Coordinates of C-alpha atoms in Angstrom, one line a residue:
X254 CA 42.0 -34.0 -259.1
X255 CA 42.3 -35.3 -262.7
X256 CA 39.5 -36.3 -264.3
X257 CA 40.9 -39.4 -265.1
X258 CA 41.4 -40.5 -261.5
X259 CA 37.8 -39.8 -260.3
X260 CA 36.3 -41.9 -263.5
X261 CA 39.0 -44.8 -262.3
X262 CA 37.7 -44.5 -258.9
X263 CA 34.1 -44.4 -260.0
X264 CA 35.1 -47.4 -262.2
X265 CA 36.6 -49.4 -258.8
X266 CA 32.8 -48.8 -256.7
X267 CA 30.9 -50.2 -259.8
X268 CA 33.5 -53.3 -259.5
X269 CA 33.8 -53.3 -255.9
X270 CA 29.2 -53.2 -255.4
X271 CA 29.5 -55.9 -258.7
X272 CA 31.3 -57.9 -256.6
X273 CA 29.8 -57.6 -253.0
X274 CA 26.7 -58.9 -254.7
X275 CA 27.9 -61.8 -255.9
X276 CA 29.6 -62.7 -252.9
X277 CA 26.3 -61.5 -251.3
X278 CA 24.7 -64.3 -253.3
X279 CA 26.8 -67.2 -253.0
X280 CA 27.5 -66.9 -249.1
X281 CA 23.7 -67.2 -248.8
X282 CA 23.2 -70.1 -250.5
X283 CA 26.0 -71.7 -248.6
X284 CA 24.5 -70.8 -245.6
X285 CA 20.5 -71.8 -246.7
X286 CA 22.6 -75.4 -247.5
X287 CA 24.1 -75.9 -244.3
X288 CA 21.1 -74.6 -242.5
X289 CA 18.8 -76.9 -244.2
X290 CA 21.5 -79.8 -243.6
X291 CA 21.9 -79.4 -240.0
X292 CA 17.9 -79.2 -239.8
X293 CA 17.8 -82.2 -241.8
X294 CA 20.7 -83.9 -239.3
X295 CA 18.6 -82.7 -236.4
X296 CA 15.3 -84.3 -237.7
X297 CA 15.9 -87.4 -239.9
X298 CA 19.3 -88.1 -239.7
X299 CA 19.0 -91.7 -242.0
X300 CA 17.8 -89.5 -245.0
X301 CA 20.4 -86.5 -244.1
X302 CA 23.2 -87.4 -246.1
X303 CA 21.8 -85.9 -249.3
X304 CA 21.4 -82.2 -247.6
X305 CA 24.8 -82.9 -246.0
X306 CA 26.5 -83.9 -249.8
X307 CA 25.0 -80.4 -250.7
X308 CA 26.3 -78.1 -248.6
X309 CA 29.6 -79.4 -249.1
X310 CA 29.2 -78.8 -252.5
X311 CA 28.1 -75.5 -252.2
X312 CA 30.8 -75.0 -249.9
X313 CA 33.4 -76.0 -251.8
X314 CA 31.9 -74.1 -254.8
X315 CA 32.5 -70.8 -252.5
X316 CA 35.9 -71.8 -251.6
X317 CA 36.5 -71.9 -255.1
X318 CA 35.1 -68.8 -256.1
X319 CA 37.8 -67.2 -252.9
X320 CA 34.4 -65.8 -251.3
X321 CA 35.3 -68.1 -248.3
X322 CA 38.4 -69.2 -247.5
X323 CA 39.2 -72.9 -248.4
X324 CA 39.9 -73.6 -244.4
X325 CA 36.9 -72.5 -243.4
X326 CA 35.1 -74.1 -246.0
X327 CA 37.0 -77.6 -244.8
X328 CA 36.1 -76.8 -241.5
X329 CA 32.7 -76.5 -241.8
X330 CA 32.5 -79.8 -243.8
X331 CA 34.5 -81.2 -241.3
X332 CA 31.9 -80.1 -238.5
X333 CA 28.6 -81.1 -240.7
X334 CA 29.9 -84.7 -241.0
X335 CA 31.0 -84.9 -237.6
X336 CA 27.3 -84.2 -236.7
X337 CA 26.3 -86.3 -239.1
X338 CA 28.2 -89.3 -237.9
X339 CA 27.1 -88.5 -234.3
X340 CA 23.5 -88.3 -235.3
X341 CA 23.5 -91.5 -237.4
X342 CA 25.9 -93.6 -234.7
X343 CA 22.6 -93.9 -231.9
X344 CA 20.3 -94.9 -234.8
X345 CA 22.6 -97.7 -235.8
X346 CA 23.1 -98.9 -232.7
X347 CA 19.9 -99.3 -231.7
X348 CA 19.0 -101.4 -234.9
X349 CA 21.9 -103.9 -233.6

């Protein structure tokens, strides 16, 4: 093999494990933000509106960045405010 090659190929792992890390890092933080939402939907769902507007954010950040796709990012939005909603609905109607 030409030398050439191998140091292009060496060149593509160094990329490739630059960017598995990254994306290592970012999908965790999306999912400690949605974790801590639906904890926070499950516990105090009057104050979880803040945890909920932060995991959208981080998951639109990741769609963004391509390290999830923007459908799945939507849907998981879609989900946390559904829960959200759902949580919030019984508390309101009880204070009617």
């Amino acid at each position: 093999m030409p030398k050439k090659k191998i140091s292009l190929q060496a060149k593509h792992l160094r990329q490739s494990r630059k960017r598995q890390l990254r994306n290592m890092s970012i999908k965790s933080t999306v999912k400690t933000a949605v974790g801590a939402a639906r904890s926070a939907i499950d516990s105090a769902p009057e104050d979880a509106a803040a945890a909920v507007k932060a995991a959208s954010r981080a998951l639109d950040k990741a769609a963004t960045k391509g390290v999830v796709h923007k459908r799945a990012a939507a849907r998981k939005k879609s989900r946390l405010a559904r829960r959200l909603n759902k949580a919030v609905a019984p508390a309101q109607s009880t204070e009617a």
